[in-house]
Short mmCIF file of C-alpha atoms in Angstrom, two decimals:
data_model
loop_
_atom_site.label_atom_id
_atom_site.label_comp_id
_atom_site.label_asym_id
_atom_site.label_seq_id
_atom_site.Cartn_x
_atom_site.Cartn_y
_atom_site.Cartn_z
CA UNK A 1 142.30 187.95 76.63
CA UNK A 2 141.12 184.62 75.82
CA UNK A 3 143.53 182.64 73.67
CA UNK A 4 142.74 183.13 70.25
CA UNK A 5 141.21 179.67 68.27
CA UNK A 6 139.58 179.13 65.20
CA UNK A 7 136.66 181.74 65.05
CA UNK A 8 133.19 180.32 64.67
CA UNK A 9 129.72 181.79 64.18
CA UNK A 10 127.89 181.64 66.93
CA UNK A 11 123.72 182.78 67.63
CA UNK A 12 123.97 183.95 71.18
CA UNK A 13 120.83 184.69 73.41
CA UNK A 14 120.05 186.79 76.56
CA UNK A 15 122.56 188.80 75.82
CA UNK A 16 121.86 191.19 77.54
CA UNK A 17 121.18 189.69 80.77
CA UNK A 18 124.74 190.23 82.99
CA UNK A 19 126.49 186.70 81.99
CA UNK A 20 125.57 187.06 79.10
CA UNK A 21 127.46 190.20 78.43
CA UNK A 22 130.87 188.74 79.44
CA UNK A 23 129.96 185.30 77.74
CA UNK A 24 129.82 188.01 74.24
CA UNK A 25 132.77 189.40 75.27
CA UNK A 26 134.92 186.75 76.00
CA UNK A 27 133.26 184.53 72.75
CA UNK A 28 134.14 187.99 70.50
CA UNK A 29 137.80 188.45 72.26
CA UNK A 30 138.81 184.26 71.52
CA UNK A 31 137.96 185.46 67.75
CA UNK A 32 134.61 184.22 66.25
CA UNK A 33 132.25 186.42 65.35
CA UNK A 34 129.02 186.90 67.33
CA UNK A 35 125.37 187.37 66.48
CA UNK A 36 123.09 188.28 69.40
CA UNK A 37 119.60 188.85 69.49
CA UNK A 38 117.66 190.49 71.71
CA UNK A 39 113.93 190.08 72.70
CA UNK A 40 112.76 194.10 73.12
CA UNK A 41 113.92 196.73 71.26
CA UNK A 42 116.77 198.43 72.15
CA UNK A 43 115.03 201.66 74.11
CA UNK A 44 113.16 199.11 76.04
CA UNK A 45 115.81 198.56 78.00
CA UNK A 46 116.32 200.17 81.63
CA UNK A 47 119.28 200.07 84.13
CA UNK A 48 122.47 198.80 84.23
CA UNK A 49 120.73 196.18 81.62
CA UNK A 50 120.44 199.56 79.34
CA UNK A 51 124.63 199.59 80.16
CA UNK A 52 125.20 196.15 79.00
CA UNK A 53 123.18 196.18 76.17
CA UNK A 54 124.55 200.24 74.57
CA UNK A 55 128.07 198.06 75.21
CA UNK A 56 127.01 194.81 72.93
CA UNK A 57 127.60 196.45 69.54
CA UNK A 58 131.70 196.25 70.33
CA UNK A 59 131.47 192.48 70.65
CA UNK A 60 128.78 191.13 67.66
CA UNK A 61 125.60 191.90 65.41
CA UNK A 62 122.52 193.06 67.70
CA UNK A 63 119.17 191.68 66.73
CA UNK A 64 116.30 193.93 68.70
CA UNK A 65 113.19 192.73 68.77
CA UNK A 66 114.08 189.03 68.60
CA UNK A 67 112.77 186.38 70.49
CA UNK A 68 113.50 182.89 70.90
CA UNK A 69 111.41 180.85 68.66
CA UNK A 70 109.84 184.18 67.06
CA UNK A 71 109.25 184.68 63.19
CA UNK A 72 112.08 186.97 63.57
CA UNK A 73 114.37 184.48 65.13
CA UNK A 74 113.41 181.99 62.34
CA UNK A 75 114.34 184.94 59.82
CA UNK A 76 118.26 185.03 61.56
CA UNK A 77 118.98 182.29 61.34
CA UNK A 78 117.72 180.98 57.35
CA UNK A 79 120.05 184.12 56.84
CA UNK A 80 123.07 184.48 55.16
CA UNK A 81 125.49 182.13 56.43
CA UNK A 82 126.03 178.82 58.22
CA UNK A 83 126.09 178.52 61.88
CA UNK A 84 127.94 176.67 64.10
CA UNK A 85 126.72 177.02 67.42
CA UNK A 86 124.00 177.80 69.49
CA UNK A 87 124.48 179.57 72.60
CA UNK A 88 120.77 179.76 74.28
CA UNK A 89 121.58 181.91 77.10
CA UNK A 90 118.19 183.25 77.46
CA UNK A 91 115.51 182.64 80.24
CA UNK A 92 112.18 183.36 82.06
CA UNK A 93 114.79 185.51 85.10
CA UNK A 94 111.07 187.69 86.00
CA UNK A 95 110.97 187.73 89.73
CA UNK A 96 113.05 184.40 90.13
CA UNK A 97 113.17 184.57 93.70
CA UNK A 98 110.16 183.97 94.09
CA UNK A 99 107.48 181.58 95.20
CA UNK A 100 104.54 181.95 92.82
CA UNK A 101 107.69 182.23 89.70
CA UNK A 102 105.76 180.82 86.77
CA UNK A 103 107.67 177.53 86.06
CA UNK A 104 105.44 176.26 83.52
CA UNK A 105 105.16 180.01 81.98
CA UNK A 106 108.95 180.05 81.37
CA UNK A 107 109.20 176.88 80.64
CA UNK A 108 107.25 177.89 77.50
CA UNK A 109 109.06 181.09 77.17
CA UNK A 110 113.08 179.27 76.98
CA UNK A 111 112.00 176.29 74.37
CA UNK A 112 109.44 178.71 72.16
CA UNK A 113 109.18 176.79 68.88
CA UNK A 114 112.21 174.49 69.56
CA UNK A 115 111.46 171.65 67.56
CA UNK A 116 111.53 174.60 64.06
CA UNK A 117 114.79 176.06 65.62
CA UNK A 118 117.04 173.12 65.78
CA UNK A 119 115.21 172.09 62.56
CA UNK A 120 116.29 175.07 60.61
CA UNK A 121 119.50 175.21 62.02
CA UNK A 122 120.45 171.85 61.81
CA UNK A 123 120.10 173.04 58.09
CA UNK A 124 122.22 175.71 57.84
CA UNK A 125 125.01 173.36 59.79
CA UNK A 126 125.07 173.93 62.94
CA UNK A 127 126.37 170.81 65.37
CA UNK A 128 125.69 172.09 68.23
CA UNK A 129 123.97 173.93 71.47
CA UNK A 130 125.05 175.02 74.60
CA UNK A 131 122.25 175.53 76.60
CA UNK A 132 123.67 176.86 80.54
CA UNK A 133 121.94 176.19 83.62
CA UNK A 134 122.18 176.29 86.99
CA UNK A 135 123.42 175.06 89.77
CA UNK A 136 120.43 175.27 92.05
CA UNK A 137 118.41 173.18 89.59
CA UNK A 138 117.89 169.93 91.68
CA UNK A 139 120.07 166.82 91.01
CA UNK A 140 123.29 169.74 89.78
CA UNK A 141 126.70 170.42 91.81
CA UNK A 142 127.48 169.44 95.13
CA UNK A 143 125.56 170.15 98.37
CA UNK A 144 123.61 169.63 101.32
CA UNK A 145 120.03 168.51 101.47
CA UNK A 146 119.96 165.73 98.47
CA UNK A 147 120.16 168.62 95.83
CA UNK A 148 116.73 169.78 95.75
CA UNK A 149 115.67 172.59 93.40
CA UNK A 150 116.37 176.07 95.68
CA UNK A 151 113.70 177.77 94.09
CA UNK A 152 110.77 177.44 90.92
CA UNK A 153 113.26 179.31 88.72
CA UNK A 154 115.89 176.22 89.43
CA UNK A 155 112.42 173.73 88.82
CA UNK A 156 112.02 176.07 85.02
CA UNK A 157 116.25 175.80 84.05
CA UNK A 158 115.79 171.91 85.63
CA UNK A 159 112.83 171.23 82.58
CA UNK A 160 113.77 173.61 79.70
CA UNK A 161 117.29 171.23 79.63
CA UNK A 162 115.06 167.68 79.86
CA UNK A 163 113.77 169.59 76.57
CA UNK A 164 116.43 170.60 74.95
CA UNK A 165 118.40 167.23 75.92
CA UNK A 166 115.37 165.59 74.15
CA UNK A 167 115.12 168.29 71.01
CA UNK A 168 119.06 167.96 70.74
CA UNK A 169 118.85 164.13 69.99
CA UNK A 170 116.02 164.33 67.79
CA UNK A 171 117.66 167.11 65.40
CA UNK A 172 121.15 165.08 65.39
CA UNK A 173 122.39 167.31 67.63
CA UNK A 174 125.84 167.74 70.47
CA UNK A 175 124.04 169.82 73.67
CA UNK A 176 126.82 170.57 76.06
CA UNK A 177 125.79 172.10 79.11
CA UNK A 178 127.33 175.44 81.02
CA UNK A 179 126.26 175.27 85.17
CA UNK A 180 126.65 178.90 86.81
CA UNK A 181 127.29 178.66 90.13
CA UNK A 182 127.43 182.46 91.76
CA UNK A 183 129.41 184.90 89.97
CA UNK A 184 129.61 188.70 90.51
CA UNK A 185 131.48 191.43 88.93
CA UNK A 186 131.44 195.01 86.99
CA UNK A 187 127.66 195.42 85.32
CA UNK A 188 125.70 192.84 87.64
CA UNK A 189 122.28 193.84 88.08
CA UNK A 190 121.79 195.12 92.71
CA UNK A 191 123.11 191.35 94.50
CA UNK A 192 125.07 190.31 97.44
CA UNK A 193 128.34 191.99 96.24
CA UNK A 194 126.56 195.56 94.25
CA UNK A 195 125.12 195.80 98.45
CA UNK A 196 128.73 195.56 100.11
CA UNK A 197 129.81 198.58 98.14
CA UNK A 198 126.69 200.56 97.73
CA UNK A 199 126.47 200.00 101.47
CA UNK A 200 130.67 200.81 101.84
CA UNK A 201 131.11 203.88 99.96
CA UNK A 202 127.15 205.03 101.90
CA UNK A 203 129.31 204.70 105.03
CA UNK A 204 127.76 202.68 106.56
CA UNK A 205 128.88 199.21 107.84
CA UNK A 206 127.72 196.11 105.82
CA UNK A 207 125.24 193.52 107.00
CA UNK A 208 125.47 189.73 105.72
CA UNK A 209 121.99 187.80 106.71
CA UNK A 210 123.42 184.62 105.66
CA UNK A 211 126.89 183.90 106.63
CA UNK A 212 126.60 180.35 106.99
CA UNK A 213 125.41 179.48 103.57
CA UNK A 214 127.92 176.97 102.15
CA UNK A 215 128.55 178.89 97.71
CA UNK A 216 130.03 179.08 94.79
CA UNK A 217 131.09 183.20 94.70
CA UNK A 218 133.16 183.37 90.87
CA UNK A 219 134.55 186.00 88.83
CA UNK A 220 132.53 186.68 85.78
CA UNK A 221 135.54 187.53 83.97
CA UNK A 222 136.14 184.10 84.77
CA UNK A 223 133.05 182.67 84.23
CA UNK A 224 132.78 184.22 80.70
CA UNK A 225 136.82 182.65 79.56
CA UNK A 226 135.40 179.02 80.86
CA UNK A 227 131.92 179.50 78.49
CA UNK A 228 134.24 180.74 75.62
CA UNK A 229 136.59 177.53 76.11
CA UNK A 230 133.24 175.30 76.48
CA UNK A 231 131.88 176.91 72.83
CA UNK A 232 135.00 175.81 71.74
CA UNK A 233 135.77 172.36 72.08
CA UNK A 234 133.17 171.01 71.96
CA UNK A 235 132.35 168.11 70.07
CA UNK A 236 130.34 168.14 67.00
CA UNK A 237 129.22 164.42 67.14
CA UNK A 238 125.72 163.46 68.89
CA UNK A 239 125.87 163.13 72.27
CA UNK A 240 126.07 165.24 75.78
CA UNK A 241 128.72 166.71 77.80
CA UNK A 242 128.40 169.60 81.20
CA UNK A 243 130.66 171.96 82.87
CA UNK A 244 130.16 173.21 86.09
CA UNK A 245 133.10 175.90 87.19
CA UNK A 246 133.55 176.59 90.29
CA UNK A 247 135.55 179.37 92.78
CA UNK A 248 135.98 180.36 95.39
CA UNK A 249 134.25 178.06 98.19
CA UNK A 250 133.32 179.35 100.97
CA UNK A 251 131.02 180.53 103.43
CA UNK A 252 129.09 183.30 102.57
CA UNK A 253 130.59 185.41 105.73
CA UNK A 254 134.22 184.42 104.95
CA UNK A 255 133.18 185.72 100.92
CA UNK A 256 132.19 188.69 102.35
CA UNK A 257 135.90 189.08 103.75
CA UNK A 258 137.28 188.23 100.81
CA UNK A 259 135.78 190.45 99.34
CA UNK A 260 136.07 193.75 101.45
CA UNK A 261 140.09 193.08 101.25
CA UNK A 262 140.06 192.95 97.87
CA UNK A 263 138.39 196.27 97.72
CA UNK A 264 139.84 197.43 101.03
CA UNK A 265 142.66 199.02 99.44
CA UNK A 266 141.54 200.00 95.82
CA UNK A 267 138.14 201.65 96.61
CA UNK A 268 139.98 203.10 100.55
CA UNK A 269 137.15 202.81 102.02
CA UNK A 270 136.91 200.75 105.79
CA UNK A 271 135.02 198.03 104.25
CA UNK A 272 133.28 197.29 106.92
CA UNK A 273 131.37 194.00 108.20
CA UNK A 274 128.59 192.52 110.81
CA UNK A 275 127.95 188.57 110.07
CA UNK A 276 124.83 187.74 111.74
CA UNK A 277 123.71 184.78 113.50
CA UNK A 278 121.92 182.38 111.19
CA UNK A 279 119.40 180.55 112.69
CA UNK A 280 117.37 179.61 109.49
CA UNK A 281 118.42 177.83 105.99
CA UNK A 282 115.17 177.30 104.32
CA UNK A 283 118.13 176.97 101.29
CA UNK A 284 120.08 174.05 101.59
CA UNK A 285 122.79 174.77 103.50
CA UNK A 286 125.16 174.09 101.10
CA UNK A 287 125.58 174.43 97.15
CA UNK A 288 128.46 174.25 95.20
CA UNK A 289 130.04 173.40 91.42
CA UNK A 290 132.01 170.79 91.57
CA UNK A 291 134.81 171.44 88.09
CA UNK A 292 137.51 174.37 89.20
CA UNK A 293 138.62 176.63 86.66
CA UNK A 294 142.68 176.74 85.50
CA UNK A 295 142.23 180.17 85.11
CA UNK A 296 146.41 179.83 83.56
CA UNK A 297 144.41 178.62 80.51
CA UNK A 298 142.86 181.59 79.40
CA UNK A 299 145.59 184.40 80.48
CA UNK A 300 143.17 185.53 83.27
CA UNK A 301 144.72 187.32 86.61
CA UNK A 302 142.70 187.70 90.16
CA UNK A 303 143.93 190.87 90.76
CA UNK A 304 142.94 192.44 87.31
CA UNK A 305 139.51 190.91 87.71
CA UNK A 306 139.81 192.65 91.04
CA UNK A 307 141.00 196.09 90.34
CA UNK A 308 138.35 195.91 87.32
CA UNK A 309 135.96 195.93 89.32
CA UNK A 310 136.76 198.00 91.29
CA UNK A 311 137.59 200.57 88.89
CA UNK A 312 133.78 199.78 87.66
CA UNK A 313 131.85 201.30 91.28
CA UNK A 314 134.53 203.70 91.07
CA UNK A 315 132.82 204.86 87.91
CA UNK A 316 129.71 204.33 89.60
CA UNK A 317 129.76 206.40 92.47
CA UNK A 318 131.66 209.13 90.37
CA UNK A 319 128.15 208.84 88.42
CA UNK A 320 126.04 209.23 91.45
CA UNK A 321 124.99 205.71 91.11
CA UNK A 322 125.64 204.34 94.34
#
C-alpha cells in the first residue's frame, strides 16, 4: 500500500490499459478521488482489457464513451467540483509495433481539442498535468545509437509531449512527464513475460529470441506506486518536471532467468529457458530509464509482487486461459 497523502481529485485517461489500470489502483490506494473516462462503452472491451475495465469501479468513477477532447469529455470537466490534476495516459496504441503505425493520426487522437481541454481544466482550478511517455521516444532515457525513436509509436509519443508542453505553458499549468520503461505484471497483454509463463504451463521450454538487448523491466505495481507519488508531489507553478523510473536493468536473457527463478517455486514448474543466438539488432542494443525507484518509501515488497504475479497466472490457468 502507498502511504496515504492529502487527497486530490484526479482525471485519469487511459485507465483501461495495462499500466492505466495499475495507475488507477495506486492513486485510489493513496487516497485520491479518481475519475476515469473511457473511450468506449463497457461492452466494447474484450479479453484481458475487459477484465481490467470491469475491475476499475473499485478504484473510482468510470465514465463510458468519453474519448479525450470530445464534447462528453468537456462535460465531465465542467461537472460538479474542481480538479487537481489531469493524468493523461490515453494514447493510440493499435498496431504500435508496426512500421506502418500512423504517427499523424496518433498525434491527432492523443491531443484532440487540447487547448479547449486545458482551458476548461484551468477554469476548474487544475494546476498540473501529468503526461506519460515511453523510454522508446527519441532522446528519452539512456542507451546506445544516439537514442533514436525505436518505432513510429515512440515518435508519436514524443510529438504528443511537445504539444502538451507548448499548450501547458500557454494555459499556465505545470507539466510533469512520467516515462515508462518495460513494465510487467498481472493483467498484461500477451507479451514477453506472459509468453514465458504460457509456454511453461504448456510443459515446453521457452525461447528468448533477443537475449542481448539491454532493457529496463519493472514490476508494474512498483511503477504504479512511483506514478502515484509523482502525481502527488508535483508543484503547482508553471514549469516542467520529469521522472524516468527504472527497475531491473539487464539483458533480456538475464531478465528471463530472473523471471524463471522467481516463478519456478511459486508455480511448481521447471520454467526452462533457451537463449537463442542474436545476430541482428534492428532496435538499439541498450535502452533504459535513469531514475532507480526507492521502493522503501512505498512500503512495497518485491517478494509480494512476485507472489501476486504467480497467483494471477495460477488463476488464469484454472480458468483455462493459458
